PDB file of C-alpha atoms and ligand atoms in Angstrom:
ATOM      1  CA  MET Z 719     136.365  45.312  70.977  1.00 49.00           C
ATOM      2  CA  ARG Z 720     138.564  48.308  71.574  1.00 53.00           C
ATOM      3  CA  LYS Z 721     138.012  48.080  75.321  1.00 53.00           C
ATOM      4  CA  LEU Z 722     138.942  44.407  75.262  1.00 51.00           C
ATOM      5  CA  ILE Z 723     142.197  45.145  73.486  1.00 49.00           C
ATOM      6  CA  LEU Z 724     143.043  47.868  75.985  1.00 47.00           C
ATOM      7  CA  LEU Z 725     142.305  45.473  78.826  1.00 47.00           C
ATOM      8  CA  LEU Z 726     144.529  42.791  77.299  1.00 49.00           C
ATOM      9  CA  LEU Z 727     147.321  45.300  76.927  1.00 48.00           C
ATOM     10  CA  PHE Z 728     147.276  46.023  80.644  1.00 49.00           C
ATOM     11  CA  ILE Z 729     147.141  42.448  81.934  1.00 46.00           C
ATOM     12  CA  PRO Z 730     150.901  41.918  81.420  1.00 47.00           C
ATOM     13  CA  LEU Z 731     151.634  44.904  83.644  1.00 46.00           C
ATOM     14  CA  VAL Z 732     150.022  42.963  86.477  1.00 44.00           C
ATOM     15  CA  VAL Z 733     151.344  39.476  85.787  1.00 45.00           C
ATOM     16  CA  GLY Z 734     154.710  40.611  84.454  1.00 43.00           C
ATOM     17  CA  CYS Z 735     156.379  40.360  87.841  1.00 43.00           C
ATOM     18  CA  ASN Z 736     156.094  36.589  87.615  1.00 44.00           C
ATOM     19  CA  SER Z 737     158.074  36.256  84.390  1.00 45.00           C
ATOM     20  CA  SER Z 738     160.485  33.428  84.992  1.00 47.00           C
ATOM     21  CA  VAL Z 739     164.226  33.857  84.754  1.00 50.00           C
ATOM     22  CA  GLU Z 740     166.184  30.859  83.533  1.00 48.00           C
ATOM     23  CA  ASP Z 741     168.722  30.256  86.276  1.00 50.00           C
ATOM     24  CA  SER Z 742     170.570  27.373  84.664  1.00 63.00           C
ATOM     25  CA  THR Z 743     174.013  28.441  83.501  1.00 77.00           C
ATOM     26  CA  LYS Z 744     174.382  25.452  81.222  1.00 83.00           C
ATOM     27  CA  SER Z 745     175.298  26.400  77.671  1.00 85.00           C
ATOM     28  CA  LEU Z 746     172.738  25.509  75.037  1.00 83.00           C
ATOM     29  CA  ASN Z 747     172.931  25.108  71.307  1.00 93.00           C
ATOM     30  CA  VAL Z 748     169.230  24.461  70.854  1.00 96.00           C
ATOM     31  CA  ILE Z 749     166.990  27.137  72.321  1.00 97.00           C
ATOM     32  CA  VAL Z 750     163.197  27.150  72.440  1.00 97.00           C
ATOM     33  CA  ILE Z 751     161.338  30.252  73.553  1.00 98.00           C
ATOM     34  CA  ASN Z 752     157.585  30.413  73.981  1.00 98.00           C
ATOM     35  CA  SER Z 753     155.517  33.574  73.851  1.00 98.00           C
ATOM     36  CA  ASN Z 754     151.822  34.138  74.357  1.00 96.00           C
ATOM     37  CA  ASP Z 755     148.914  36.593  74.282  1.00 97.00           C
ATOM     38  CA  THR Z 756     150.019  38.219  77.535  1.00 96.00           C
ATOM     39  CA  MET Z 757     153.143  39.636  75.889  1.00 96.00           C
ATOM     40  CA  LEU Z 758     155.826  37.539  77.567  1.00 97.00           C
ATOM     41  CA  PHE Z 759     158.760  35.327  76.648  1.00 98.00           C
ATOM     42  CA  ASP Z 760     158.855  32.287  78.935  1.00 97.00           C
ATOM     43  CA  LYS Z 761     162.628  32.610  79.423  1.00 95.00           C
ATOM     44  CA  ASN Z 762     164.812  35.673  79.661  1.00 95.00           C
ATOM     45  CA  VAL Z 763     168.419  34.490  79.991  1.00 96.00           C
ATOM     46  CA  PHE Z 764     170.354  32.007  77.879  1.00 95.00           C
ATOM     47  CA  TYR Z 765     174.000  30.956  77.991  1.00 96.00           C
ATOM     48  CA  ILE Z 766     175.663  29.909  74.764  1.00 96.00           C
ATOM     49  CA  GLU Z 767     179.186  29.188  73.601  1.00 96.00           C
ATOM     50  CA  ALA Z 768     181.043  31.416  71.185  1.00 96.00           C
ATOM     51  CA  ASN Z 769     181.568  30.032  67.680  1.00 96.00           C
ATOM     52  CA  LYS Z 770     178.922  27.371  68.072  1.00 96.00           C
ATOM     53  CA  LYS Z 771     175.934  27.165  65.756  1.00 97.00           C
ATOM     54  CA  ILE Z 772     172.759  27.978  67.695  1.00 97.00           C
ATOM     55  CA  THR Z 773     169.322  26.830  66.584  1.00 97.00           C
ATOM     56  CA  LEU Z 774     166.564  28.940  68.080  1.00 98.00           C
ATOM     57  CA  THR Z 775     162.829  28.384  67.800  1.00 98.00           C
ATOM     58  CA  LEU Z 776     160.234  30.947  68.796  1.00 98.00           C
ATOM     59  CA  ASN Z 777     156.696  29.676  69.386  1.00 98.00           C
ATOM     60  CA  HIS Z 778     153.640  31.910  69.717  1.00 98.00           C
ATOM     61  CA  LYS Z 779     151.325  29.873  71.928  1.00 98.00           C
ATOM     62  CA  GLY Z 780     148.547  32.446  71.922  1.00 97.00           C
ATOM     63  CA  ILE Z 781     145.571  32.816  69.598  1.00 98.00           C
ATOM     64  CA  MET Z 782     145.705  36.516  68.719  1.00 97.00           C
ATOM     65  CA  ARG Z 783     146.538  37.753  65.233  1.00 97.00           C
ATOM     66  CA  LYS Z 784     149.993  39.074  64.479  1.00 96.00           C
ATOM     67  CA  ASP Z 785     148.743  42.580  63.690  1.00 96.00           C
ATOM     68  CA  ILE Z 786     147.398  42.810  67.265  1.00 97.00           C
ATOM     69  CA  MET Z 787     149.749  40.586  69.315  1.00 98.00           C
ATOM     70  CA  GLY Z 788     152.638  39.825  66.970  1.00 98.00           C
ATOM     71  CA  HIS Z 789     155.895  38.565  68.425  1.00 98.00           C
ATOM     72  CA  ASN Z 790     159.378  38.129  67.047  1.00 98.00           C
ATOM     73  CA  PHE Z 791     162.808  37.393  68.481  1.00 98.00           C
ATOM     74  CA  VAL Z 792     165.351  40.026  67.516  1.00 98.00           C
ATOM     75  CA  LEU Z 793     168.964  39.635  68.618  1.00 98.00           C
ATOM     76  CA  LEU Z 794     170.877  42.915  68.625  1.00 98.00           C
ATOM     77  CA  LYS Z 795     174.551  43.588  68.186  1.00 98.00           C
ATOM     78  CA  ARG Z 796     176.247  45.058  71.217  1.00 96.00           C
ATOM     79  CA  ASN Z 797     176.421  48.844  71.565  1.00 91.00           C
ATOM     80  CA  VAL Z 798     173.220  49.412  69.600  1.00 97.00           C
ATOM     81  CA  ASN Z 799     171.311  52.462  70.795  1.00 96.00           C
ATOM     82  CA  ILE Z 800     168.139  50.747  71.944  1.00 96.00           C
ATOM     83  CA  GLU Z 801     165.904  53.841  71.913  1.00 96.00           C
ATOM     84  CA  ALA Z 802     166.922  54.658  68.366  1.00 96.00           C
ATOM     85  CA  PHE Z 803     166.459  51.042  67.311  1.00 98.00           C
ATOM     86  CA  LEU Z 804     162.946  50.863  68.802  1.00 97.00           C
ATOM     87  CA  ARG Z 805     161.967  54.117  67.085  1.00 97.00           C
ATOM     88  CA  LYS Z 806     163.100  52.754  63.726  1.00 97.00           C
ATOM     89  CA  ALA Z 807     161.404  49.405  64.400  1.00 98.00           C
ATOM     90  CA  MET Z 808     158.095  51.081  65.178  1.00 97.00           C
ATOM     91  CA  ASN Z 809     158.248  52.823  61.792  1.00 97.00           C
ATOM     92  CA  SER Z 810     159.013  49.581  59.943  1.00 97.00           C
ATOM     93  CA  LYS Z 811     155.572  47.981  59.990  1.00 96.00           C
ATOM     94  CA  GLU Z 812     155.855  47.121  56.282  1.00 96.00           C
ATOM     95  CA  ASN Z 813     158.934  45.013  57.140  1.00 96.00           C
ATOM     96  CA  ASP Z 814     157.331  43.366  60.192  1.00 97.00           C
ATOM     97  CA  TYR Z 815     159.027  45.880  62.532  1.00 98.00           C
ATOM     98  CA  ILE Z 816     162.572  44.976  61.505  1.00 97.00           C
ATOM     99  CA  PRO Z 817     164.292  48.231  60.505  1.00 95.00           C
ATOM    100  CA  PHE Z 818     166.791  48.263  57.682  1.00 92.00           C
ATOM    101  CA  GLY Z 819     170.279  48.665  59.058  1.00 91.00           C
ATOM    102  CA  GLU Z 820     173.178  46.924  60.703  1.00 93.00           C
ATOM    103  CA  GLU Z 821     171.812  46.585  64.248  1.00 96.00           C
ATOM    104  CA  THR Z 822     170.679  42.952  64.238  1.00 98.00           C
ATOM    105  CA  ILE Z 823     172.536  39.656  64.402  1.00 98.00           C
ATOM    106  CA  ALA Z 824     169.496  37.490  63.733  1.00 98.00           C
ATOM    107  CA  TYR Z 825     165.724  37.622  63.924  1.00 98.00           C
ATOM    108  CA  THR Z 826     162.675  35.440  63.426  1.00 98.00           C
ATOM    109  CA  LYS Z 827     159.578  36.216  61.419  1.00 98.00           C
ATOM    110  CA  LEU Z 828     156.811  38.150  63.137  1.00 98.00           C
ATOM    111  CA  LEU Z 829     154.436  35.490  64.462  1.00 98.00           C
ATOM    112  CA  GLY Z 830     150.738  35.440  65.230  1.00 98.00           C
ATOM    113  CA  GLY Z 831     149.033  32.977  67.566  1.00 98.00           C
ATOM    114  CA  GLY Z 832     149.816  29.338  66.756  1.00 98.00           C
ATOM    115  CA  GLU Z 833     152.844  30.118  64.597  1.00 98.00           C
ATOM    116  CA  SER Z 834     156.521  29.208  65.002  1.00 98.00           C
ATOM    117  CA  ASP Z 835     159.801  30.105  63.346  1.00 98.00           C
ATOM    118  CA  THR Z 836     163.292  28.634  63.657  1.00 98.00           C
ATOM    119  CA  ILE Z 837     166.537  30.459  62.917  1.00 98.00           C
ATOM    120  CA  THR Z 838     170.234  29.605  63.217  1.00 98.00           C
ATOM    121  CA  PHE Z 839     173.120  31.904  64.033  1.00 97.00           C
ATOM    122  CA  THR Z 840     176.655  31.892  65.411  1.00 97.00           C
ATOM    123  CA  ILE Z 841     178.257  34.528  67.618  1.00 97.00           C
ATOM    124  CA  GLN Z 842     182.027  34.934  67.699  1.00 97.00           C
ATOM    125  CA  ASP Z 843     182.614  37.448  70.472  1.00 97.00           C
ATOM    126  CA  PRO Z 844     181.880  36.539  74.095  1.00 97.00           C
ATOM    127  CA  GLY Z 845     179.698  39.049  75.913  1.00 97.00           C
ATOM    128  CA  ARG Z 846     176.120  39.928  76.736  1.00 97.00           C
ATOM    129  CA  TYR Z 847     173.651  40.408  73.891  1.00 98.00           C
ATOM    130  CA  LEU Z 848     170.168  41.871  74.206  1.00 98.00           C
ATOM    131  CA  PHE Z 849     167.208  40.169  72.568  1.00 98.00           C
ATOM    132  CA  LEU Z 850     163.708  41.562  72.302  1.00 98.00           C
ATOM    133  CA  CYS Z 851     160.384  41.563  70.518  1.00 98.00           C
ATOM    134  CA  SER Z 852     160.293  44.579  68.194  1.00 98.00           C
ATOM    135  CA  PHE Z 853     156.475  44.785  67.901  1.00 98.00           C
ATOM    136  CA  PRO Z 854     155.499  48.309  69.050  1.00 97.00           C
ATOM    137  CA  ASN Z 855     155.512  48.668  72.843  1.00 97.00           C
ATOM    138  CA  HIS Z 856     156.424  45.039  73.566  1.00 98.00           C
ATOM    139  CA  PHE Z 857     160.030  45.807  74.518  1.00 98.00           C
ATOM    140  CA  PRO Z 858     159.334  46.650  78.190  1.00 97.00           C
ATOM    141  CA  MET Z 859     157.827  43.170  78.681  1.00 97.00           C
ATOM    142  CA  MET Z 860     159.593  41.102  76.046  1.00 98.00           C
ATOM    143  CA  LYS Z 861     163.360  41.220  76.344  1.00 98.00           C
ATOM    144  CA  GLY Z 862     166.219  39.175  77.657  1.00 98.00           C
ATOM    145  CA  GLU Z 863     169.906  38.442  77.434  1.00 97.00           C
ATOM    146  CA  LEU Z 864     171.995  35.962  75.529  1.00 97.00           C
ATOM    147  CA  ILE Z 865     175.248  35.484  77.388  1.00 97.00           C
ATOM    148  CA  VAL Z 866     178.053  34.227  75.155  1.00 97.00           C
ATOM    149  CA  ARG Z 867     181.071  32.575  76.784  1.00 95.00           C
TER     150      ARG Z 867
HETATM  151 CU1  LIG F 741     155.810  40.797  71.047  1.00 72.83          CU
END
């Protein structure tokens, strides 16, 4: 079992180069992101308008349990120190890897295979905002940008 898990952890390193980048620059107010057992979001860039309510749904289309292949969507404020945030997140297992603090704008629940969560948020300041999965070691594969105009 352990070998299988190790193998699954390395598959994304091989297929990761194919992760699609959303090239549409159309602003959205309903966003749907899918994730899976190979540790990927299916889209990495979104354009939204400032001061507009955004409804975002994260789906976990895989079958693995959340303690092994959990995914969340965490939207960070700008100017957050990402290394420090990831360190705190890794030590926040009891809170589903969301550290206590002021770094986040919004986040979904931590999902296992087959689960979904929907959140709403509004951003006032135009700019580029990083989003990521805060499950330990998923950040290199599972991140993207929300571009607010
Ligand atoms: Cu993840």
